[in-house]
mmCIF file of C-alpha atoms in Angstrom:
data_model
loop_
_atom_site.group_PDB
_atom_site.id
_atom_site.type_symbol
_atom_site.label_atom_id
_atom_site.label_comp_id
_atom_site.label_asym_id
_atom_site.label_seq_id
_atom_site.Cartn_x
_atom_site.Cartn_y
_atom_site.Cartn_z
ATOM 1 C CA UNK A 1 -100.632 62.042 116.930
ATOM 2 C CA UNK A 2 -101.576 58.708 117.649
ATOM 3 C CA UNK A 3 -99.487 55.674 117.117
ATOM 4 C CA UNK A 4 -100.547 54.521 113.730
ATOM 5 C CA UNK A 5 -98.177 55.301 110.747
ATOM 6 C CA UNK A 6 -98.847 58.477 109.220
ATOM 7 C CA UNK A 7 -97.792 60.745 106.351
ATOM 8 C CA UNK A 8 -97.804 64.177 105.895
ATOM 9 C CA UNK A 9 -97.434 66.231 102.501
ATOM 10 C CA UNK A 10 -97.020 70.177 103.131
ATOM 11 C CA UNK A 11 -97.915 71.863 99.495
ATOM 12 C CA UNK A 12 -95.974 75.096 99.541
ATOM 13 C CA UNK A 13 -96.280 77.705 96.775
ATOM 14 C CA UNK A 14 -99.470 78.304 94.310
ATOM 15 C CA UNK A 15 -101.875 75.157 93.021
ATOM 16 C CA UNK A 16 -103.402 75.728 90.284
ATOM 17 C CA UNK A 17 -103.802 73.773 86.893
ATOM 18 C CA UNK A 18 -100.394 74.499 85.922
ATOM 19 C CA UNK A 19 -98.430 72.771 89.324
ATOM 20 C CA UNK A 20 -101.215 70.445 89.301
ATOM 21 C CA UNK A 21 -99.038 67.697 88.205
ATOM 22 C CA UNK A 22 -96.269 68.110 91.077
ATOM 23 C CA UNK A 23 -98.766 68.522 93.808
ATOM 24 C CA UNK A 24 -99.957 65.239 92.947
ATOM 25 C CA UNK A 25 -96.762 63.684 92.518
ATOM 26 C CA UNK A 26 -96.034 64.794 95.896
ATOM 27 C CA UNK A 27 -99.264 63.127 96.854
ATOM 28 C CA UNK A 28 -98.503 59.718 95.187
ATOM 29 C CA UNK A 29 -95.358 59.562 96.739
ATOM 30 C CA UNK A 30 -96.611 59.926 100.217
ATOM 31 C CA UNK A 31 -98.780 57.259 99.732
ATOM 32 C CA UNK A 32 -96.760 54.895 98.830
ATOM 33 C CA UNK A 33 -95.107 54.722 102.386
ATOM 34 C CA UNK A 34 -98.512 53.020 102.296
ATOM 35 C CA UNK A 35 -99.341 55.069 105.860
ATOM 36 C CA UNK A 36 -102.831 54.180 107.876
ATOM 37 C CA UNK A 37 -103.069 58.195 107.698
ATOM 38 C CA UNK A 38 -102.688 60.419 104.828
ATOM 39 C CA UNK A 39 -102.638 64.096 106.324
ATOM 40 C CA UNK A 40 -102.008 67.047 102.523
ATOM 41 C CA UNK A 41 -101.555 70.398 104.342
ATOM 42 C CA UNK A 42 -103.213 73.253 102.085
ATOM 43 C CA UNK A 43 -103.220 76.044 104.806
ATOM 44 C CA UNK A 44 -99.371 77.270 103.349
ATOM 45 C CA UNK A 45 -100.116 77.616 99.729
ATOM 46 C CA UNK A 46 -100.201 80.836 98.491
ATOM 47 C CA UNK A 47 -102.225 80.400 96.016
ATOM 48 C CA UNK A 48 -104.499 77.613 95.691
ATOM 49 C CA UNK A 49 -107.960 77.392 93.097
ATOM 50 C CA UNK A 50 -110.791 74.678 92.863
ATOM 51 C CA UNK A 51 -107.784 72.565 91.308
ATOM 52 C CA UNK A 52 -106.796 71.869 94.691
ATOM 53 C CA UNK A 53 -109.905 70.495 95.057
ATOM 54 C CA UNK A 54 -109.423 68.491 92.747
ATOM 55 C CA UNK A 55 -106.222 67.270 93.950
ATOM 56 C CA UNK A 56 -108.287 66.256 97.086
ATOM 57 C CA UNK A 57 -110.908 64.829 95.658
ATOM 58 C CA UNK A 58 -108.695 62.054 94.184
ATOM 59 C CA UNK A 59 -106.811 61.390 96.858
ATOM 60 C CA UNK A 60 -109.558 60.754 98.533
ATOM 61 C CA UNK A 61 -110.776 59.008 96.205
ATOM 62 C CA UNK A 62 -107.830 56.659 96.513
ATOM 63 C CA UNK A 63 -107.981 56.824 100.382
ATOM 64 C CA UNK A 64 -110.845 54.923 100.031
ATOM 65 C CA UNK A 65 -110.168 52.680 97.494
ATOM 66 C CA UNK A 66 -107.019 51.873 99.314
ATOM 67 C CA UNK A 67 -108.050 51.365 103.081
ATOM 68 C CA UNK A 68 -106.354 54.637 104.322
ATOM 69 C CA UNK A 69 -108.155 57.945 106.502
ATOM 70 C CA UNK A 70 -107.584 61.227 104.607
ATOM 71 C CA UNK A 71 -107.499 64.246 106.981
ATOM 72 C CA UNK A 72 -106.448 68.035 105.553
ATOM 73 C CA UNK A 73 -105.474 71.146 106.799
ATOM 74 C CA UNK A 74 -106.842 74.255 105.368
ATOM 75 C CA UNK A 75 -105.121 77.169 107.883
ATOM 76 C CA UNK A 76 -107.869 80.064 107.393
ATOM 77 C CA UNK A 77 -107.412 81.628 104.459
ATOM 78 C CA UNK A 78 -107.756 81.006 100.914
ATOM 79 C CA UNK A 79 -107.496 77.159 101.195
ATOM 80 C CA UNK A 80 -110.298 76.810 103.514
ATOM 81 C CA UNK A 81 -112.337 79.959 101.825
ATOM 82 C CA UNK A 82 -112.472 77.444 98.916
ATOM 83 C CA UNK A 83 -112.932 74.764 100.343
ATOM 84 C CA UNK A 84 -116.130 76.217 102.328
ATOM 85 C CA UNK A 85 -117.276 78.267 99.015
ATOM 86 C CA UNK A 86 -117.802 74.943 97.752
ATOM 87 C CA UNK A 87 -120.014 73.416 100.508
ATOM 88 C CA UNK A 88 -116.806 70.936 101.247
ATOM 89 C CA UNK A 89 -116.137 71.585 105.004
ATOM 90 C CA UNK A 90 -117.926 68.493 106.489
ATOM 91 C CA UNK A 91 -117.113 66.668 103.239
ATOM 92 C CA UNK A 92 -113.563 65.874 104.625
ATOM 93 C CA UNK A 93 -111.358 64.991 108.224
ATOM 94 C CA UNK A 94 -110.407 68.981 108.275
ATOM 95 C CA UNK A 95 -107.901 68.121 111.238
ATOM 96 C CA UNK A 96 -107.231 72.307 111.744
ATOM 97 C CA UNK A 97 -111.218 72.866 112.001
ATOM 98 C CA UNK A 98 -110.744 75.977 114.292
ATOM 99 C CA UNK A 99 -109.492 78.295 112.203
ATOM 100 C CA UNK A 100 -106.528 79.813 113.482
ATOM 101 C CA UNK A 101 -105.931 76.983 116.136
ATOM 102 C CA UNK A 102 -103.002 75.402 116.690
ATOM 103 C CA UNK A 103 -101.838 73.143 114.056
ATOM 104 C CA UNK B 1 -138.853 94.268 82.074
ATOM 105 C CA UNK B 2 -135.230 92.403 82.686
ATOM 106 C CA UNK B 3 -132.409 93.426 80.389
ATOM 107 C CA UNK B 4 -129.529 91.457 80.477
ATOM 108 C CA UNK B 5 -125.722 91.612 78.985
ATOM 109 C CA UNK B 6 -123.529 88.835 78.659
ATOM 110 C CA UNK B 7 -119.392 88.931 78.173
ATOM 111 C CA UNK B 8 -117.528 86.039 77.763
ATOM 112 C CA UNK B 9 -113.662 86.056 77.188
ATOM 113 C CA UNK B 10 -113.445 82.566 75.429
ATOM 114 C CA UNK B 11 -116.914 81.770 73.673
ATOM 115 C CA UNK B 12 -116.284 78.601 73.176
ATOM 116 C CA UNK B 13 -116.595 77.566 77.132
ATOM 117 C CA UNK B 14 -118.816 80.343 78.212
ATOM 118 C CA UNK B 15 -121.768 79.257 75.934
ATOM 119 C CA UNK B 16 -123.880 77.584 78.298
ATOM 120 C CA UNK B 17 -123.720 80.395 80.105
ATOM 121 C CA UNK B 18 -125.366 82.664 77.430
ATOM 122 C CA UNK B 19 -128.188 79.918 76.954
ATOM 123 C CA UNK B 20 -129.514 79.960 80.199
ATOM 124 C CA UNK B 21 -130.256 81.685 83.655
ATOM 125 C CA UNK B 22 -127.890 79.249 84.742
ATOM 126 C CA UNK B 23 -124.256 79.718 85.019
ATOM 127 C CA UNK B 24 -122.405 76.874 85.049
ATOM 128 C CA UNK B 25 -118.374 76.632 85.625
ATOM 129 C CA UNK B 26 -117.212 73.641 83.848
ATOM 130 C CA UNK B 27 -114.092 72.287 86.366
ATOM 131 C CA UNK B 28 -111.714 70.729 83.633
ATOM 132 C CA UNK B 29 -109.596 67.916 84.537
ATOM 133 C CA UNK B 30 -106.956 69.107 81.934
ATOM 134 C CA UNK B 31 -106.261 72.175 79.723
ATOM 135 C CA UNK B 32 -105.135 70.185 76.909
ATOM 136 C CA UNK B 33 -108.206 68.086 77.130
ATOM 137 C CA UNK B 34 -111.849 70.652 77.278
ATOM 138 C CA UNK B 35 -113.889 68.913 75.397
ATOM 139 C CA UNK B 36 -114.422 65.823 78.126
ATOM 140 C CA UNK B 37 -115.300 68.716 80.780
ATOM 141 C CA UNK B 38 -117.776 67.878 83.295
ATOM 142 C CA UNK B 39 -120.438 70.016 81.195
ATOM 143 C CA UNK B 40 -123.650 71.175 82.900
ATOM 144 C CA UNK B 41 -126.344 70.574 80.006
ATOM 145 C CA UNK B 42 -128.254 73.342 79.191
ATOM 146 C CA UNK B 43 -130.943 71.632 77.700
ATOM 147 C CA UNK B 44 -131.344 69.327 81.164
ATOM 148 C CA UNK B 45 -131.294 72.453 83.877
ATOM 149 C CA UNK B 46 -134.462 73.709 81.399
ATOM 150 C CA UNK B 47 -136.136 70.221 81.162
ATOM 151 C CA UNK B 48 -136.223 70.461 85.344
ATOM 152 C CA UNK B 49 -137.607 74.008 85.328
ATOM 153 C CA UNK B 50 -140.079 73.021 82.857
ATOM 154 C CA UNK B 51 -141.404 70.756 85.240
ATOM 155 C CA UNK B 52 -141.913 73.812 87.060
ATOM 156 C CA UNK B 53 -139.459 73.036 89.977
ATOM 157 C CA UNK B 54 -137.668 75.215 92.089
ATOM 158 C CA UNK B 55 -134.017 76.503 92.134
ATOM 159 C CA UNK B 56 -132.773 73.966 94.523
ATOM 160 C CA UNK B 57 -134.682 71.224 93.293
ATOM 161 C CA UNK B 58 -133.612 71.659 89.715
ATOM 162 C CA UNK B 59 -130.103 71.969 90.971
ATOM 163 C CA UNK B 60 -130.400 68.497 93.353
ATOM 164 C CA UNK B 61 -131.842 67.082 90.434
ATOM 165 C CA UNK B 62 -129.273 68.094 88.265
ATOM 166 C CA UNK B 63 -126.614 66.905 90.465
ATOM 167 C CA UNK B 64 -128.044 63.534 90.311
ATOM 168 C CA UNK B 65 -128.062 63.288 86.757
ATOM 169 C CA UNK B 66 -124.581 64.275 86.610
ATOM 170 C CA UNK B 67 -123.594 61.366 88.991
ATOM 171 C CA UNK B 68 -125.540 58.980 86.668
ATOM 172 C CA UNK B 69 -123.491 60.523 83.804
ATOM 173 C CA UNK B 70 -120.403 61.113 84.641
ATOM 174 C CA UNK B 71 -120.202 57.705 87.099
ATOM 175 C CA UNK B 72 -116.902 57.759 90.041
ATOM 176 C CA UNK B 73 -115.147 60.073 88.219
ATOM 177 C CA UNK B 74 -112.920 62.019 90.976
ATOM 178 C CA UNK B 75 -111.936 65.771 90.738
ATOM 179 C CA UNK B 76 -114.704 66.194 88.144
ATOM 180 C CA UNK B 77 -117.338 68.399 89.582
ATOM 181 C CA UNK B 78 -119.020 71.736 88.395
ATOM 182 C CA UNK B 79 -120.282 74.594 90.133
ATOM 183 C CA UNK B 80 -123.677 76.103 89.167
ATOM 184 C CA UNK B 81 -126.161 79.606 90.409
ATOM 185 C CA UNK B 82 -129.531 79.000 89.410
ATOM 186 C CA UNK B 83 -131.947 81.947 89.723
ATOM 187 C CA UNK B 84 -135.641 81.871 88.424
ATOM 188 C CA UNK B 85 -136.547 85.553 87.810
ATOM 189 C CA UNK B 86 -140.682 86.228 88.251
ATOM 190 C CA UNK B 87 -141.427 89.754 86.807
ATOM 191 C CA UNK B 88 -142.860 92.442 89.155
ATOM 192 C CA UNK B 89 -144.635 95.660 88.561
ATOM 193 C CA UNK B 90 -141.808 96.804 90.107
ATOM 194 C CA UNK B 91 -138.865 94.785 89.282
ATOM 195 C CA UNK B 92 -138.750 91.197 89.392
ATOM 196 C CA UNK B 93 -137.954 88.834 92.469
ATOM 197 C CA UNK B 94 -135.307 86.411 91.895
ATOM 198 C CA UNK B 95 -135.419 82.818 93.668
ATOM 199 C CA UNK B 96 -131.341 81.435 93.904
ATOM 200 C CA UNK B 97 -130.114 78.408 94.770
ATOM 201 C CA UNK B 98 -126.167 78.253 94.319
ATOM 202 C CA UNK B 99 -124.369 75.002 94.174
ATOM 203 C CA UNK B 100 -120.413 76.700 95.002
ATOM 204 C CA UNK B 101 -120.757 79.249 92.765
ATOM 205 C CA UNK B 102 -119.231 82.697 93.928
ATOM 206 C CA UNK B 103 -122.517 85.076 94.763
ATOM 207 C CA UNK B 104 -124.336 86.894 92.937
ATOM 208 C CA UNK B 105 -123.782 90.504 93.506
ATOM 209 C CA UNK B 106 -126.985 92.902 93.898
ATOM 210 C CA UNK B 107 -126.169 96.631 92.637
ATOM 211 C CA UNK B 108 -128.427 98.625 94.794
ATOM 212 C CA UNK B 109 -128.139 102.500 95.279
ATOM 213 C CA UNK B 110 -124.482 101.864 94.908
ATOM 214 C CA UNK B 111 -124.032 99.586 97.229
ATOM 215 C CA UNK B 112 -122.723 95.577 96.157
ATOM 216 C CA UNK B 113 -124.425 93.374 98.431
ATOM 217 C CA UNK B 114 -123.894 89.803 97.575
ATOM 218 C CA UNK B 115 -126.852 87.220 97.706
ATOM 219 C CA UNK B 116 -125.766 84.508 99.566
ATOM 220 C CA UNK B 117 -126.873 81.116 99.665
ATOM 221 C CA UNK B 118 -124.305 78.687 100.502
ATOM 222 C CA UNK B 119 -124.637 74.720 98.391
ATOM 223 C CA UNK B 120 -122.775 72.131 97.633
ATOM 224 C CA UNK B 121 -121.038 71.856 94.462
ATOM 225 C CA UNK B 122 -122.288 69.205 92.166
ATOM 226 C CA UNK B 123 -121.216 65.709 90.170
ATOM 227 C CA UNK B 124 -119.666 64.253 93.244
ATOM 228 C CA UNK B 125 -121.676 63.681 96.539
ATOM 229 C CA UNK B 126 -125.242 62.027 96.162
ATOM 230 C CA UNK B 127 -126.445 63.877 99.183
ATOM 231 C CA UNK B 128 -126.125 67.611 98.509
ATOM 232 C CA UNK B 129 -126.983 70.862 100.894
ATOM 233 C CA UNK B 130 -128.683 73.475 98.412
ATOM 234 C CA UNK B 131 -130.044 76.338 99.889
ATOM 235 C CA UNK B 132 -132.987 78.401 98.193
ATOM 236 C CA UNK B 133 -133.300 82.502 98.685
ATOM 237 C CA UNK B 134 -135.303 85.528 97.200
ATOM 238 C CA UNK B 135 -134.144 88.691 96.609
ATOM 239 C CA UNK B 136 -135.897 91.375 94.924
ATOM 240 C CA UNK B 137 -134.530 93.430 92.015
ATOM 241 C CA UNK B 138 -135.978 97.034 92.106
ATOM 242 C CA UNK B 139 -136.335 99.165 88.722
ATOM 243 C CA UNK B 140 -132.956 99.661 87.407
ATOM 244 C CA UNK B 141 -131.138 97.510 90.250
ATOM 245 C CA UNK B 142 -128.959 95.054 88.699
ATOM 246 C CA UNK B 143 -127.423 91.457 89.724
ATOM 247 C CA UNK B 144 -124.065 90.582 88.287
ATOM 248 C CA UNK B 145 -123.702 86.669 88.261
ATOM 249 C CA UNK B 146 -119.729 85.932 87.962
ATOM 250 C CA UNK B 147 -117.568 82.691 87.175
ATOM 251 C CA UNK B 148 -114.504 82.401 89.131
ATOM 252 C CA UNK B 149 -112.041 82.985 86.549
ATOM 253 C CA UNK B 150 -112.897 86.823 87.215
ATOM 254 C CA UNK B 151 -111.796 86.750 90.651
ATOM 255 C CA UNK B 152 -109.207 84.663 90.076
ATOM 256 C CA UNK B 153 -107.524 86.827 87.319
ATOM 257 C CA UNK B 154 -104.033 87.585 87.596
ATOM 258 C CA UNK B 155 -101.838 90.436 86.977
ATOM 259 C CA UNK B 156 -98.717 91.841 88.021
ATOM 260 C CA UNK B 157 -99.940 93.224 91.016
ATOM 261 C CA UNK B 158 -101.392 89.830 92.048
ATOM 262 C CA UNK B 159 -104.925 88.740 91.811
ATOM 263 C CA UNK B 160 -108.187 90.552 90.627
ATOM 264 C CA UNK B 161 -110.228 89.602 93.635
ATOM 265 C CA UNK B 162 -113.825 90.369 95.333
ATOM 266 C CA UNK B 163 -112.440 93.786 96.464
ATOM 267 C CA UNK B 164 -111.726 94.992 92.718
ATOM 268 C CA UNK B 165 -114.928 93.516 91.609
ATOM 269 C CA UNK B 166 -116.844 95.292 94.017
ATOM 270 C CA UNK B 167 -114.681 98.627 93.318
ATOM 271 C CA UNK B 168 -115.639 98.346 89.762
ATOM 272 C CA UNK B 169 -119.354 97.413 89.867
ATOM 273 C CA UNK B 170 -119.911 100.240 92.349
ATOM 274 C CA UNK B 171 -118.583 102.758 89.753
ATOM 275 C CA UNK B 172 -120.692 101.739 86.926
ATOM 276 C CA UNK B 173 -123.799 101.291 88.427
ATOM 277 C CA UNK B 174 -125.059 102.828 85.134
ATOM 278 C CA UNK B 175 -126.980 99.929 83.013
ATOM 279 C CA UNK B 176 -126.360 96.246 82.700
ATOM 280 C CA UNK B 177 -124.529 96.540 79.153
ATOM 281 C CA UNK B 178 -122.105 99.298 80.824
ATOM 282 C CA UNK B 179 -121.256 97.173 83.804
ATOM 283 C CA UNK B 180 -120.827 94.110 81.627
ATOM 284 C CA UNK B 181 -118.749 96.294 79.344
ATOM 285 C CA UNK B 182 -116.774 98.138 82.268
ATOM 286 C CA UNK B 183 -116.008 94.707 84.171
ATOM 287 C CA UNK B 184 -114.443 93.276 81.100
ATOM 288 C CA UNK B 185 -112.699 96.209 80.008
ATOM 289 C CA UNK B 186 -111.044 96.196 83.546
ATOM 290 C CA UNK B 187 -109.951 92.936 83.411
ATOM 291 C CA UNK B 188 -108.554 93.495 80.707
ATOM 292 C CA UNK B 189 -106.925 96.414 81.526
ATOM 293 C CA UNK B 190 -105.617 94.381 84.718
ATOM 294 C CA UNK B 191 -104.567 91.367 83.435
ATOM 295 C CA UNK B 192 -101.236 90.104 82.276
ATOM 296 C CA UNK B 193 -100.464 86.532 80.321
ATOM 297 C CA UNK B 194 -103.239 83.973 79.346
ATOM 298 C CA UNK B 195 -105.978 83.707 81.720
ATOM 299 C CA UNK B 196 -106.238 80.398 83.177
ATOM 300 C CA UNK B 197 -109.849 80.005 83.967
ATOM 301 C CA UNK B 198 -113.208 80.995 81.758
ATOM 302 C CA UNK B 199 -114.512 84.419 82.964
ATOM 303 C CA UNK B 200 -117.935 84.904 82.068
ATOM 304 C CA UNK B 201 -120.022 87.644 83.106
ATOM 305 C CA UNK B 202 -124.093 87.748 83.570
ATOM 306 C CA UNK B 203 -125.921 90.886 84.297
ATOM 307 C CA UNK B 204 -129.445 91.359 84.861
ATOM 308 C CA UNK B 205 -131.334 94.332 85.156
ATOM 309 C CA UNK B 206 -134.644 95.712 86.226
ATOM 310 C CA UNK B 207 -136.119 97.908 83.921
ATOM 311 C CA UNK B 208 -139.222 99.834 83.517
#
């Protein structure tokens, strides 16, 4: 990594509309460490739906709003067969692009 | 001729989906809160193909009315096929364009081939990649158009998934009412608790 201040949030476990509310929290709190770099690490969930998406979508949403880069990681399975399902790949800083690279 | 059969598990959300040759998921920001869905209109999608435009036209078009709509709204976004069937003396032939949708799946001599043309989903990014493809549907070959929540439906064994679709479909390549009826049955049959996502089913058949 480089030297600016960065944050990372690893969502473990299934996302979906019921956890929705805890992944975010887990977002929220991240950013307010108020970091130059936001990094949310989807490749570990087990379970993840166009909710996660969503979750993404917001805080990048927020990124913006709030000065800060936005990367994710997506590992290569169900996280990043979502994301690319959804025509999202190049819509985002997807920092693990190679799938199956080293983190 | 092109018979179809529709199932829906919750009519209230699968509606649209009845109305048209579209299928649109509506994303919802909340359970507790359907109504203010990001809702694909019907009545628009047919406005644009009464204009005569093509699949991925009416679906960038679409997408653009939805930003005008729905404003910066993040997280609320919808996913839509759009197929435009032109009868054959043989079948009919099928344009697609598919903004995030899951494939359709072609039932051909037993085989499930999925028709894939990879597009952006809609109501969030002005500039969207849709992609536009034919197939052909052959006398008594069948496409089954899918929302998510079939794939996504869980039991105790875990999720339904593509495999078990495909499983399925294969085995009742026998009609488009039978494989609409079969499909739901099975999910049925699989599934355990509430399901968490609308599962709508769309198949189309080619018929003498």
């Amino acid at each position: 990594m480089t030297g600016e201040r960065t944050a990372e949030v690893v969502l473990t476990g299934e996302l979906d509309i019921t956890t929705y509310a805890d992944a975010e929290k887990q977002v929220t709190a991240a950013e307010q460490t108020t970091p130059a770099l936001l990094i949310i690490d989807l490749a570990g969930l087990q379970f993840v739906d166009s909710t996660g998406v969503r979750l993404i979508l917001a805080a990048d949403q927020r990124a913006r709003e709030q000065s800060r880069r936005l990367a994710i990681r997506l590992g290569d399975g169900l996280a990043r067969r979502v994301f690319a399902a959804l025509g999202l790949l190049d819509k985002f800083d997807v920092l693990d692009t190679q799938p199956s690279g080293p983190p | 001729m092109v018979k179809y059969a529709t199932r829906l598990h919750d009519e209230a959300h699968g509606i649209a989906y009845m109305e048209t040759l579209v299928a649109p998921v509506l994303e919802r920001p909340e359970r507790a809160r359907p109504r203010r869905a990001h809702r694909v209109d019907p009545a628009h999608v047919r406005a644009e193909i009464s204009h005569g435009l093509g699949p991925a036209e009416v679906l960038t078009r679409l997408n653009a009315a939805m930003l005008r709509q729905i404003g910066d709204s993040p997280g609320r976004f919808a996913t839509v096929a759009h197929g435009q069937l032109t009868l054959t003396p043989t079948g009919a032939t099928m344009r697609l364009a598919n903004a995030g949708h899951p494939p359709p799946l072609l039932l051909r001599h037993g085989n499930v081939v999925p028709v894939e043309a990879p597009g952006t989903m809609l109501g969030v990014y002005p500039d969207v990649a849709v992609t536009e493809v034919s197939c052909t549907l052959h006398r008594n070959e069948m496409s089954v158009l899918y929302t998510d929540g079939v794939t996504e439906a869980r039991g105790t064994d875990g999720f339904y998934g593509p495999d078990r679709l495909e499983k399925v479909l294969r085995a009742a390549n026998v009609g488009a009412e039978a494989v609409a009826d079969r499909l739901l049955a099975d999910l049925d049959a699989f599934h355990s608790g509430v399901h968490r996502d609308e599962i709508a089913i769309l198949v189309l058949e080619a018929t003498p």
